[in-house]
PDB file of C-alpha atoms and ligand atoms in Angstrom:
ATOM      1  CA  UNK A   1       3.885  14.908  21.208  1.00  0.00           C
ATOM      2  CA  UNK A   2       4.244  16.818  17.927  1.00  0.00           C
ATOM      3  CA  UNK A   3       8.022  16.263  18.199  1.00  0.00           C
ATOM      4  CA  UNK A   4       7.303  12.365  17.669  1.00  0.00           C
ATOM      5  CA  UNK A   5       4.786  12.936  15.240  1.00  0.00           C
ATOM      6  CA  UNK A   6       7.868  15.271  13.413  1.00  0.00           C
ATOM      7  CA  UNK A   7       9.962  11.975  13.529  1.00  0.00           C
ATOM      8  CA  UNK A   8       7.102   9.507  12.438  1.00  0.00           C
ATOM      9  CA  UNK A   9       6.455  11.850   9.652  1.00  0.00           C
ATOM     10  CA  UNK A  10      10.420  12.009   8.814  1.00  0.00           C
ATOM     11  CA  UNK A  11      10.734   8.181   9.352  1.00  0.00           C
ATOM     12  CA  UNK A  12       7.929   7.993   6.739  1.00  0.00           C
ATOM     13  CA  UNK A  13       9.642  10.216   4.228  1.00  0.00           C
ATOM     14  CA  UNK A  14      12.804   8.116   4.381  1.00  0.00           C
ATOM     15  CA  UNK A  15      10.875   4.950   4.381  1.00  0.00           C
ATOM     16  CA  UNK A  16       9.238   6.706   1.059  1.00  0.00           C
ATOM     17  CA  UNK A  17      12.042   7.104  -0.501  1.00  0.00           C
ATOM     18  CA  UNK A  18      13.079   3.638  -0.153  1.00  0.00           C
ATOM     19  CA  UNK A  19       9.711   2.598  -1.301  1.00  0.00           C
ATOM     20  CA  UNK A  20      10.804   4.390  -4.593  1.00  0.00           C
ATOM     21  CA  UNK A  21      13.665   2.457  -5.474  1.00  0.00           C
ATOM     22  CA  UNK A  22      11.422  -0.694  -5.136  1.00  0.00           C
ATOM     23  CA  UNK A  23       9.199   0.697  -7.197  1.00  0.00           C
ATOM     24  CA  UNK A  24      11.587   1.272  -9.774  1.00  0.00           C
ATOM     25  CA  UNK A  25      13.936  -1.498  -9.296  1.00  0.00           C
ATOM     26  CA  UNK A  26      11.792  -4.952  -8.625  1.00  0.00           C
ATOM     27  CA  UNK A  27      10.242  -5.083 -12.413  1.00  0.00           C
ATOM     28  CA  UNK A  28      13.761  -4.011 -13.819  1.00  0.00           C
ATOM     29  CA  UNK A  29      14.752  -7.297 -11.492  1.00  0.00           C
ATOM     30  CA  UNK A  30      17.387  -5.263  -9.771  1.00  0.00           C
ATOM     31  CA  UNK A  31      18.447  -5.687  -5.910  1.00  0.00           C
ATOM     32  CA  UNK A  32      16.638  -2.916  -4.172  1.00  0.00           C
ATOM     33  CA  UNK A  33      20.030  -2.759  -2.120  1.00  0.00           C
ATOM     34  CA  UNK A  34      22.703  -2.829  -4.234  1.00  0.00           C
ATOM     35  CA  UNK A  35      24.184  -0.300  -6.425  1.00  0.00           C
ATOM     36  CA  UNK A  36      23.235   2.727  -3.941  1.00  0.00           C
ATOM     37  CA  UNK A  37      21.220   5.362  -5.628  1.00  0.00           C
ATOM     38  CA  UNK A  38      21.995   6.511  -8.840  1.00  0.00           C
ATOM     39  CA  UNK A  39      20.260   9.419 -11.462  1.00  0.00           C
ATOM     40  CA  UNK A  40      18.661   6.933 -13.943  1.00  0.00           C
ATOM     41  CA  UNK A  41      19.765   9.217 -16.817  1.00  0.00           C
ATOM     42  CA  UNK A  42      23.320   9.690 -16.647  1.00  0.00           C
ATOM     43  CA  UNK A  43      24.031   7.176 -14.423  1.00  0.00           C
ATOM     44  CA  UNK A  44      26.204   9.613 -11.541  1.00  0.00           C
ATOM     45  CA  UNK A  45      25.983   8.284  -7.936  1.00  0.00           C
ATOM     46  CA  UNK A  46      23.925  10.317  -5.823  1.00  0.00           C
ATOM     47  CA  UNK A  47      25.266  12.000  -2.879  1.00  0.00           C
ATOM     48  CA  UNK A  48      24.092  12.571   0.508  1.00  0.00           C
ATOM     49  CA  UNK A  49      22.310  15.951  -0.415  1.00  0.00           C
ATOM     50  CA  UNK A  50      20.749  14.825  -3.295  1.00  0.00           C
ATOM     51  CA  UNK A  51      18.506  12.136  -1.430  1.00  0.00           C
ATOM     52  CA  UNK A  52      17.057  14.164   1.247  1.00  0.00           C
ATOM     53  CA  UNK A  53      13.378  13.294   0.462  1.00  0.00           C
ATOM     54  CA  UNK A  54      11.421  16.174  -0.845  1.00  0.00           C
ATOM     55  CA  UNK A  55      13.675  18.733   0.101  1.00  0.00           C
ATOM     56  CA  UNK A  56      16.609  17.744  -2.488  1.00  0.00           C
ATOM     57  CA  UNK A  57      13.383  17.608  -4.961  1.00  0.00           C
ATOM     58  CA  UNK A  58      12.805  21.060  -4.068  1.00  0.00           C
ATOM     59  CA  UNK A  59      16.109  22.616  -4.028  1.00  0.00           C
ATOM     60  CA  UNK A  60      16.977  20.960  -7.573  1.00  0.00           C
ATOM     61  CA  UNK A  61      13.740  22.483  -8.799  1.00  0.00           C
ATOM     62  CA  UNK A  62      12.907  19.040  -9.830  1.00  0.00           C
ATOM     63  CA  UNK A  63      15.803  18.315 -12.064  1.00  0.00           C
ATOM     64  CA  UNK A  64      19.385  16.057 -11.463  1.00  0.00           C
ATOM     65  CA  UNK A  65      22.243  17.871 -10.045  1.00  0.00           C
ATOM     66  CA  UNK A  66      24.666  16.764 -13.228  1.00  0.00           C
ATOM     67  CA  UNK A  67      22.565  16.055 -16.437  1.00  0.00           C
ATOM     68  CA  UNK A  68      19.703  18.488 -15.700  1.00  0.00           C
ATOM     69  CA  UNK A  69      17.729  15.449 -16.771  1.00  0.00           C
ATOM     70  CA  UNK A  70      13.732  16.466 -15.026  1.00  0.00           C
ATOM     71  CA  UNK A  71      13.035  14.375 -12.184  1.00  0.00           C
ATOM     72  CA  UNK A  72       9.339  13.077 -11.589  1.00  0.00           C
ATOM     73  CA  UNK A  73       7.726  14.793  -9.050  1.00  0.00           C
ATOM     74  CA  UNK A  74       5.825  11.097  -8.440  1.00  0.00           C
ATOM     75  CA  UNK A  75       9.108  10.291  -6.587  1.00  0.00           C
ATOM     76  CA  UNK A  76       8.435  13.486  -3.480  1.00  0.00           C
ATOM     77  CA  UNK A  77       4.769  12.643  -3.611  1.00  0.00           C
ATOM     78  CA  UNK A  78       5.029   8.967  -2.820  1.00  0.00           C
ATOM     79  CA  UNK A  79       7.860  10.396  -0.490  1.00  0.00           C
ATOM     80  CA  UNK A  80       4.615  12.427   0.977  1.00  0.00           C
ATOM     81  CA  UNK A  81       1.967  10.241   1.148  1.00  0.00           C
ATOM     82  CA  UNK A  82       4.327   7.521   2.872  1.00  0.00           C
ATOM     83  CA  UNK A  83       4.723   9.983   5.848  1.00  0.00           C
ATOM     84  CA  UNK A  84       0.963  11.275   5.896  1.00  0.00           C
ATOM     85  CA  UNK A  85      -0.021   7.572   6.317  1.00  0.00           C
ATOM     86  CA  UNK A  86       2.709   6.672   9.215  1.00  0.00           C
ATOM     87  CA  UNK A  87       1.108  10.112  11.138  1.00  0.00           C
ATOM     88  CA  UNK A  88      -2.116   8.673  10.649  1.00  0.00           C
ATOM     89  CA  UNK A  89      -1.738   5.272  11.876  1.00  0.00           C
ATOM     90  CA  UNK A  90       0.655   6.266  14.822  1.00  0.00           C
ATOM     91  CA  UNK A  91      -2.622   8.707  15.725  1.00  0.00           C
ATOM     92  CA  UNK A  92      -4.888   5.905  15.712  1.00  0.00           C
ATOM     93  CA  UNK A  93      -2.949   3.209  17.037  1.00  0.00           C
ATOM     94  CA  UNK A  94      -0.237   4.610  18.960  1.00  0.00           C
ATOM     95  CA  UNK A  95       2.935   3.055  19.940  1.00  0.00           C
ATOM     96  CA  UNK A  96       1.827  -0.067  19.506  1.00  0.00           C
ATOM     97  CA  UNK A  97       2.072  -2.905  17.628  1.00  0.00           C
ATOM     98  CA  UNK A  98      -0.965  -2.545  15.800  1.00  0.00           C
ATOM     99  CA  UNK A  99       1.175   0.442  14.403  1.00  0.00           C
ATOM    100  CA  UNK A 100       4.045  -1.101  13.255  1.00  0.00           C
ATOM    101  CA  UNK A 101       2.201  -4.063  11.546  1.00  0.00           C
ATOM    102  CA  UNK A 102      -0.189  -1.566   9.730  1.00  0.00           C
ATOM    103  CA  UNK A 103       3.053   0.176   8.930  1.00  0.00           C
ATOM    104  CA  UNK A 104       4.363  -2.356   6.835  1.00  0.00           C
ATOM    105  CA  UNK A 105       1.351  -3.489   5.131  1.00  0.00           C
ATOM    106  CA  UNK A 106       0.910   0.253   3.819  1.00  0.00           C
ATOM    107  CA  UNK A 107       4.656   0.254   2.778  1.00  0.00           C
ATOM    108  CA  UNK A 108       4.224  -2.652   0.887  1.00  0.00           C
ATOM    109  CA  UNK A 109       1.077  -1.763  -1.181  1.00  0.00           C
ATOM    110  CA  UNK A 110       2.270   1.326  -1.671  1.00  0.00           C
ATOM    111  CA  UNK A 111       4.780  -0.371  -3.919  1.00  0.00           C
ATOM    112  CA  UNK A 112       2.452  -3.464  -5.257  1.00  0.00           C
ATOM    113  CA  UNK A 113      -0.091  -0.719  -6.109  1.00  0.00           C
ATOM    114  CA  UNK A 114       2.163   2.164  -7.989  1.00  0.00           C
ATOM    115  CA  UNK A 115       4.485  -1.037  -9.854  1.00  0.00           C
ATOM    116  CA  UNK A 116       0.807  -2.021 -10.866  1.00  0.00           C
ATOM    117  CA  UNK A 117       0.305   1.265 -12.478  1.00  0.00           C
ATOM    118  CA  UNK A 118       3.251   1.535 -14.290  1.00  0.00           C
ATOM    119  CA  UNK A 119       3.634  -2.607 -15.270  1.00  0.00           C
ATOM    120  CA  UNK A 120      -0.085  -3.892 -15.099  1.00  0.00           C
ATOM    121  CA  UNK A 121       1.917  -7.163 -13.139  1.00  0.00           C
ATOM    122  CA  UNK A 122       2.116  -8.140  -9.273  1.00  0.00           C
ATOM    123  CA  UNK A 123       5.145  -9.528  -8.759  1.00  0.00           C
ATOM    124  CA  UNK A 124       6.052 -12.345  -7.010  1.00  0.00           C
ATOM    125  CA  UNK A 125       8.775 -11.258  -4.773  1.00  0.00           C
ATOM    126  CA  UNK A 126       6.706  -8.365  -3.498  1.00  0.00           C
ATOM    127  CA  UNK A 127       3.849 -10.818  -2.827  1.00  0.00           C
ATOM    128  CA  UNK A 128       5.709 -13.784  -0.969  1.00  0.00           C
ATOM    129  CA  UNK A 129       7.332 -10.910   0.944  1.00  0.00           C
ATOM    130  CA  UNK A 130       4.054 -10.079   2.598  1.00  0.00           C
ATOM    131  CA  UNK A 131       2.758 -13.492   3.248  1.00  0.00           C
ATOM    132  CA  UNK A 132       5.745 -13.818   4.900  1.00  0.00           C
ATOM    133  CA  UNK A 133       5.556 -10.782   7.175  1.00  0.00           C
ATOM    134  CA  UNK A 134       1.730 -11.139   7.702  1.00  0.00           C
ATOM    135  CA  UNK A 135       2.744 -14.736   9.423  1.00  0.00           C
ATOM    136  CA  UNK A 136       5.494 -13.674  11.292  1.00  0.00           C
ATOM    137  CA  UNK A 137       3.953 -10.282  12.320  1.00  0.00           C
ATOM    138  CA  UNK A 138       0.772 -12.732  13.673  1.00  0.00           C
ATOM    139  CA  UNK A 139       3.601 -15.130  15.303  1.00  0.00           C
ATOM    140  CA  UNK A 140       4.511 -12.575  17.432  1.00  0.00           C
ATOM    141  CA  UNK A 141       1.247 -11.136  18.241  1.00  0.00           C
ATOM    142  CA  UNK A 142       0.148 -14.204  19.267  1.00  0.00           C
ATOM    143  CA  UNK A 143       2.935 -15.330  21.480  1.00  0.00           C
ATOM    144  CA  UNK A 144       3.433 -11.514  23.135  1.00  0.00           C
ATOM    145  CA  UNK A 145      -0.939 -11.325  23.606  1.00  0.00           C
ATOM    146  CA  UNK A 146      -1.125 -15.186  24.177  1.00  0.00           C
ATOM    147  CA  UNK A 147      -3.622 -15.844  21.504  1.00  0.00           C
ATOM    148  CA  UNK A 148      -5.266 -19.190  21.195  1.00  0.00           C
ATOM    149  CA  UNK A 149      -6.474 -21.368  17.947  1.00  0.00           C
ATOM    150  CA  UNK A 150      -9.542 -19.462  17.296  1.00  0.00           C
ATOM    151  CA  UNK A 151      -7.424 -15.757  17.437  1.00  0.00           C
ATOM    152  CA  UNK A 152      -5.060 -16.868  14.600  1.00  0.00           C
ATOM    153  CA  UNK A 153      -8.422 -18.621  12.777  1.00  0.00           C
ATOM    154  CA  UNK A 154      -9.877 -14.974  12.937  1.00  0.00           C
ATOM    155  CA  UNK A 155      -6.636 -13.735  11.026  1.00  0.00           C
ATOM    156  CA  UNK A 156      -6.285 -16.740   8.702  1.00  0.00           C
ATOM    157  CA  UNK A 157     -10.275 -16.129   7.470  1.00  0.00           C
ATOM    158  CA  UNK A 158      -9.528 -12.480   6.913  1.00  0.00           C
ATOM    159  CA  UNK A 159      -6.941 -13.536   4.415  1.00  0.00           C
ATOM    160  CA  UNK A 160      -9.214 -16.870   3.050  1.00  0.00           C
ATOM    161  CA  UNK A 161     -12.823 -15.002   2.733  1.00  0.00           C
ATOM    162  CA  UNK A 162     -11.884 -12.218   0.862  1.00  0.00           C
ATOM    163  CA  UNK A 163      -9.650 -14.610  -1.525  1.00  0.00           C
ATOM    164  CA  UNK A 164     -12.762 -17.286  -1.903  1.00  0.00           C
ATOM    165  CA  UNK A 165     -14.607 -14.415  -3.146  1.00  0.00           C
ATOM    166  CA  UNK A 166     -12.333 -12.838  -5.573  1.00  0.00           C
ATOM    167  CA  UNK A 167     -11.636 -15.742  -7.183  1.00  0.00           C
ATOM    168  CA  UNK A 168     -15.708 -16.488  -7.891  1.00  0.00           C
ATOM    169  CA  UNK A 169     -15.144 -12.893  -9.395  1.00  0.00           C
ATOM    170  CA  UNK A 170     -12.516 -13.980 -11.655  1.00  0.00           C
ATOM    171  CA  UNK A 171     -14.289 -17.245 -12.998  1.00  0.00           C
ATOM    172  CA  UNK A 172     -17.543 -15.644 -13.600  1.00  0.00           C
ATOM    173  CA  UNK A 173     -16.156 -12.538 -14.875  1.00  0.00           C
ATOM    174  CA  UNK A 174     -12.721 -12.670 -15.585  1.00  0.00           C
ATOM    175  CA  UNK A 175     -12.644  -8.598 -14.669  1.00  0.00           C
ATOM    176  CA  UNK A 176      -9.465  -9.109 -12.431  1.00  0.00           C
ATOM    177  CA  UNK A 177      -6.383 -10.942 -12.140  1.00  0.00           C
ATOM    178  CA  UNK A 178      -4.857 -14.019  -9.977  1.00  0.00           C
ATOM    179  CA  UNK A 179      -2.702 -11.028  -8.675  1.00  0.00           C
ATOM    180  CA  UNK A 180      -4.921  -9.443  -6.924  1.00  0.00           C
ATOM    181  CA  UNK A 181      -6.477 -12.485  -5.001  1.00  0.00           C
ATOM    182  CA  UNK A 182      -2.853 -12.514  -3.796  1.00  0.00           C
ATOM    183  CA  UNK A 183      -2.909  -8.875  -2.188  1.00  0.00           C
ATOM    184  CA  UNK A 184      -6.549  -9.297  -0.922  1.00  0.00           C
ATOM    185  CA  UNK A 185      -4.531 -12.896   1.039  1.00  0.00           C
ATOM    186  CA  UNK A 186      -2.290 -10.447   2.492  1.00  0.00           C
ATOM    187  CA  UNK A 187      -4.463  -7.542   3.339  1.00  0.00           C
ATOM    188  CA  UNK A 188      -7.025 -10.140   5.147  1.00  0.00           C
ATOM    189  CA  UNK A 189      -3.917 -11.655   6.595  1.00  0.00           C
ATOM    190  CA  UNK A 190      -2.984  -8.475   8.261  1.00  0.00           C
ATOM    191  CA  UNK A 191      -6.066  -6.818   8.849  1.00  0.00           C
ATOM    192  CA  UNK A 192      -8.625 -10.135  10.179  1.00  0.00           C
ATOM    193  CA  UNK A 193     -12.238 -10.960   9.468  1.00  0.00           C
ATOM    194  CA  UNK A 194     -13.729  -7.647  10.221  1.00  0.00           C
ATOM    195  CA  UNK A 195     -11.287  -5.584   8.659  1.00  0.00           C
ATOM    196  CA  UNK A 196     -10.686  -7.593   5.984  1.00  0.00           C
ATOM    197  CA  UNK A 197     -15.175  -7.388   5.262  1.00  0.00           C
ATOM    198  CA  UNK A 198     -14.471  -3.856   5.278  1.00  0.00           C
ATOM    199  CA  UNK A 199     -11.288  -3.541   2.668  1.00  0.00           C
ATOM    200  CA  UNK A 200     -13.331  -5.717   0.448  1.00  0.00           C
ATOM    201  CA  UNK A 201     -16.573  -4.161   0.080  1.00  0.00           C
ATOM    202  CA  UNK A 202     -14.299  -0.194   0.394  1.00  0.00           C
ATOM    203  CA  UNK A 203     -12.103  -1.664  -3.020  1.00  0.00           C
ATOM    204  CA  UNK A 204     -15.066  -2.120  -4.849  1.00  0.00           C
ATOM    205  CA  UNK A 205     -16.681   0.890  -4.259  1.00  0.00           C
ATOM    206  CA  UNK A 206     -13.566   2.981  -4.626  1.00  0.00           C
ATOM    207  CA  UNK A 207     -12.558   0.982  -7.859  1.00  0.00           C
ATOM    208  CA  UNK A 208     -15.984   1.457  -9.725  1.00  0.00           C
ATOM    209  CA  UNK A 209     -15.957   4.914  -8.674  1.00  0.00           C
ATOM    210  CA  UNK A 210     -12.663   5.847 -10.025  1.00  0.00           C
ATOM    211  CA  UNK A 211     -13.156   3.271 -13.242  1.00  0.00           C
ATOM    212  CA  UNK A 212     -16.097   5.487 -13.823  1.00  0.00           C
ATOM    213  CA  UNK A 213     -14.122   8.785 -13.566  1.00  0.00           C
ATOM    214  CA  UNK A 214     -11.800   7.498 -15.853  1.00  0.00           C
ATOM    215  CA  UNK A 215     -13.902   6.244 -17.993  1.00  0.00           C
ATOM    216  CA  UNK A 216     -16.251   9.481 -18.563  1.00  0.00           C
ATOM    217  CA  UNK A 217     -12.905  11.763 -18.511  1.00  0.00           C
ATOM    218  CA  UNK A 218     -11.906  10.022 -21.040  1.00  0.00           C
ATOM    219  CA  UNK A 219      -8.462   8.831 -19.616  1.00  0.00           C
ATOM    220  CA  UNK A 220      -9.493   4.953 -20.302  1.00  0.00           C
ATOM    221  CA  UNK A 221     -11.556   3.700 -23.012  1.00  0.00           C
ATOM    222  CA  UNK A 222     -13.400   0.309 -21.965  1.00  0.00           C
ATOM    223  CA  UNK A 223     -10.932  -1.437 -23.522  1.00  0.00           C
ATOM    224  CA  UNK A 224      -8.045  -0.377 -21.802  1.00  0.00           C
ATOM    225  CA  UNK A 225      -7.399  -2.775 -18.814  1.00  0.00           C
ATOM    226  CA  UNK A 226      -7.379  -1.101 -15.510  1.00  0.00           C
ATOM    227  CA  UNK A 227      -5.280  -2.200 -12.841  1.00  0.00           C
ATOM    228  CA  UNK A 228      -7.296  -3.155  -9.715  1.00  0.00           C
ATOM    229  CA  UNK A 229      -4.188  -3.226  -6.963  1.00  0.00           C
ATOM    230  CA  UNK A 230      -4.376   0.436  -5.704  1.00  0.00           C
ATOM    231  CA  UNK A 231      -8.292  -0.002  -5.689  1.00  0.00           C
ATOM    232  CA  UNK A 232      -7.301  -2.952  -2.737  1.00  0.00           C
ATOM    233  CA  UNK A 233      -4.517  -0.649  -1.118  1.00  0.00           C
ATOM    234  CA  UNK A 234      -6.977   2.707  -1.173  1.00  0.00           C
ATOM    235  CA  UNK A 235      -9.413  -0.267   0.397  1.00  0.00           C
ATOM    236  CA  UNK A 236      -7.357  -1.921   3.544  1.00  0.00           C
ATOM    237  CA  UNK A 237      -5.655   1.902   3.775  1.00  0.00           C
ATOM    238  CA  UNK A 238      -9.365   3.241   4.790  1.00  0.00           C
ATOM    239  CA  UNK A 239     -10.295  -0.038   6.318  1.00  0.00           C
ATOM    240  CA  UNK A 240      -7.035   0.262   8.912  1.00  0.00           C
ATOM    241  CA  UNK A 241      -8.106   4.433   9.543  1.00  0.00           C
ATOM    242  CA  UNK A 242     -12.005   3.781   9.541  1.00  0.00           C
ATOM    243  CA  UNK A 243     -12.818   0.303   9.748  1.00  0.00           C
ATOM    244  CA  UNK A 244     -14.041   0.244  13.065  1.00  0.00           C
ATOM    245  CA  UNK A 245     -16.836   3.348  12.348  1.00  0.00           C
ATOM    246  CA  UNK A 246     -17.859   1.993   8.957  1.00  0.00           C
ATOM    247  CA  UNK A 247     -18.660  -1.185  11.199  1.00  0.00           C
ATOM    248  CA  UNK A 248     -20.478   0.444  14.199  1.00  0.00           C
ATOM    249  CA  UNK A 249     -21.977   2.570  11.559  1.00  0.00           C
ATOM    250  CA  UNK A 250     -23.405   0.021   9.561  1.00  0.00           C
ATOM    251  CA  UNK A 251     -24.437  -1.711  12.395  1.00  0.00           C
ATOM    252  CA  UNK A 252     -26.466   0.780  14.335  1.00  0.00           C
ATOM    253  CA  UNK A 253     -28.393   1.224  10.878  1.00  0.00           C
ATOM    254  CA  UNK A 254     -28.961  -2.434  10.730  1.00  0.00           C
ATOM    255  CA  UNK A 255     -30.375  -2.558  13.750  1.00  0.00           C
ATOM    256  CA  UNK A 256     -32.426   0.473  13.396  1.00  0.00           C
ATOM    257  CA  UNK A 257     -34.060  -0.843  10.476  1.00  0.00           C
ATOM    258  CA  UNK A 258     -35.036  -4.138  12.198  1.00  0.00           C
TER     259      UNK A 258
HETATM  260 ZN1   ZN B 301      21.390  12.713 -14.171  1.00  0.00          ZN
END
């Protein structure tokens, strides 16, 4: 057993370090295929042992091989936190396809969130990429678990409620973008009514608690826009790990109280 958690947590790192060069590539509108990797500095092709996630950070003491140029230790900690996640949802959900759709949707807004940071912008590609892969991913649940109409209804509300509501947000408030009623579409899409409740309501809490951190540190004034994206990942991330006891939580103290 720990041996396959070893290779989920390896097969995260690798998928990590992928996730990087999306990062940095899709709002430079470069493929995220072609050239292969390459120091952004001086421009020399990587080789084999300078792309081994984390450890070539390590080993290089965090600068490139040929210009010395430092190296970002963002790139081994996304590396990190890609892995951490694939443990976590293989514990929960085993080898299953559960797993492998939850998989993907953290991949993804790993990227949509941390291009967010850095650009303030979703970007298209990134979003009709998971529409895309939320329908075919329910395709195939569906025909392998022989869903009926109401089963992909149940899916197709997660991704509608959620976006109904942000978008009364943005016309009575205008305190978030048309961007993010796109990921909260996709997480609902992925995650289904329940969930989807749950990644909702978790975004909003997270987001006005770390808006207020930032705000009283002093690392955002009120006028500096803040982007809301990794407030929705942090949200369908916890949601996917915890949803179900936040639910059964909330519910036993609903029903105490009545
Ligand atoms: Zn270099």
């Amino acid at each position: 057993m720990i041996l396959f958690y070893l290779l989920i947590f390896t097969i995260g790192l690798c998928v990590g370090s992928f996730l990087n060069v999306c990062i940095y590539r899709i709002p430079r509108e470069e493929s995220v295929i072609f050239p292969s990797s390459h120091c952004t500095n001086c421009n020399n092709r990587l080789v084999w042992k300078d792309l081994i996630p984390i450890a070539s950070y390590l080993l290089l003491k965090g600068e490139c091989r040929y210009c010395k140029e430092k190296i970002s230790p963002r790139y081994a900690i996304i590396e990190l936190i890609t892995a951490i996640s694939y443990v976590l949802v293989l514990i929960k959900y085993g080898f299953s396809l559960y797993s492998l759709k939850y998989l993907i949707l953290i991949s993804l807004l790993i990227v949509i969130s941390l291009i967010d940071i850095d650009t303030m912008n979703i970007y298209f590609k990134t979003t009709v990429f998971g529409v895309v892969c939320g329908i075919v991913i329910l395709a195939i649940e569906g025909i392998s678990s022989g869903y009926g109409v109401h089963n992909y209804l149940y899916y197709f509300l997660g991704g509608i409620i959620p976006t109904i509501i942000i978008t009364l947000i943005i016309l009575m408030t205008r305190g978030m973008g048309w961007g993010d009623v796109e990921i909260f579409f996709i997480c609902g899409l992925f995650l289904g009514v329940k969930l989807s409740m749950v990644m909702t309501f978790l975004s909003f809490i997270i987001g006005a608690i770390i808006s207020l951190f930032l705000l009283y540190s002093k690392k955002k004034t009120r006028k500096d826009p803040i982007p809301f994206g990794p407030f929705i990942a942090l949200g369908a991330f916890f949601a996917i790990l915890m949803g179900d006891m936040i639910v059964n939580l909330y519910m036993s103290l609903y029903i105490n109280l009545i």
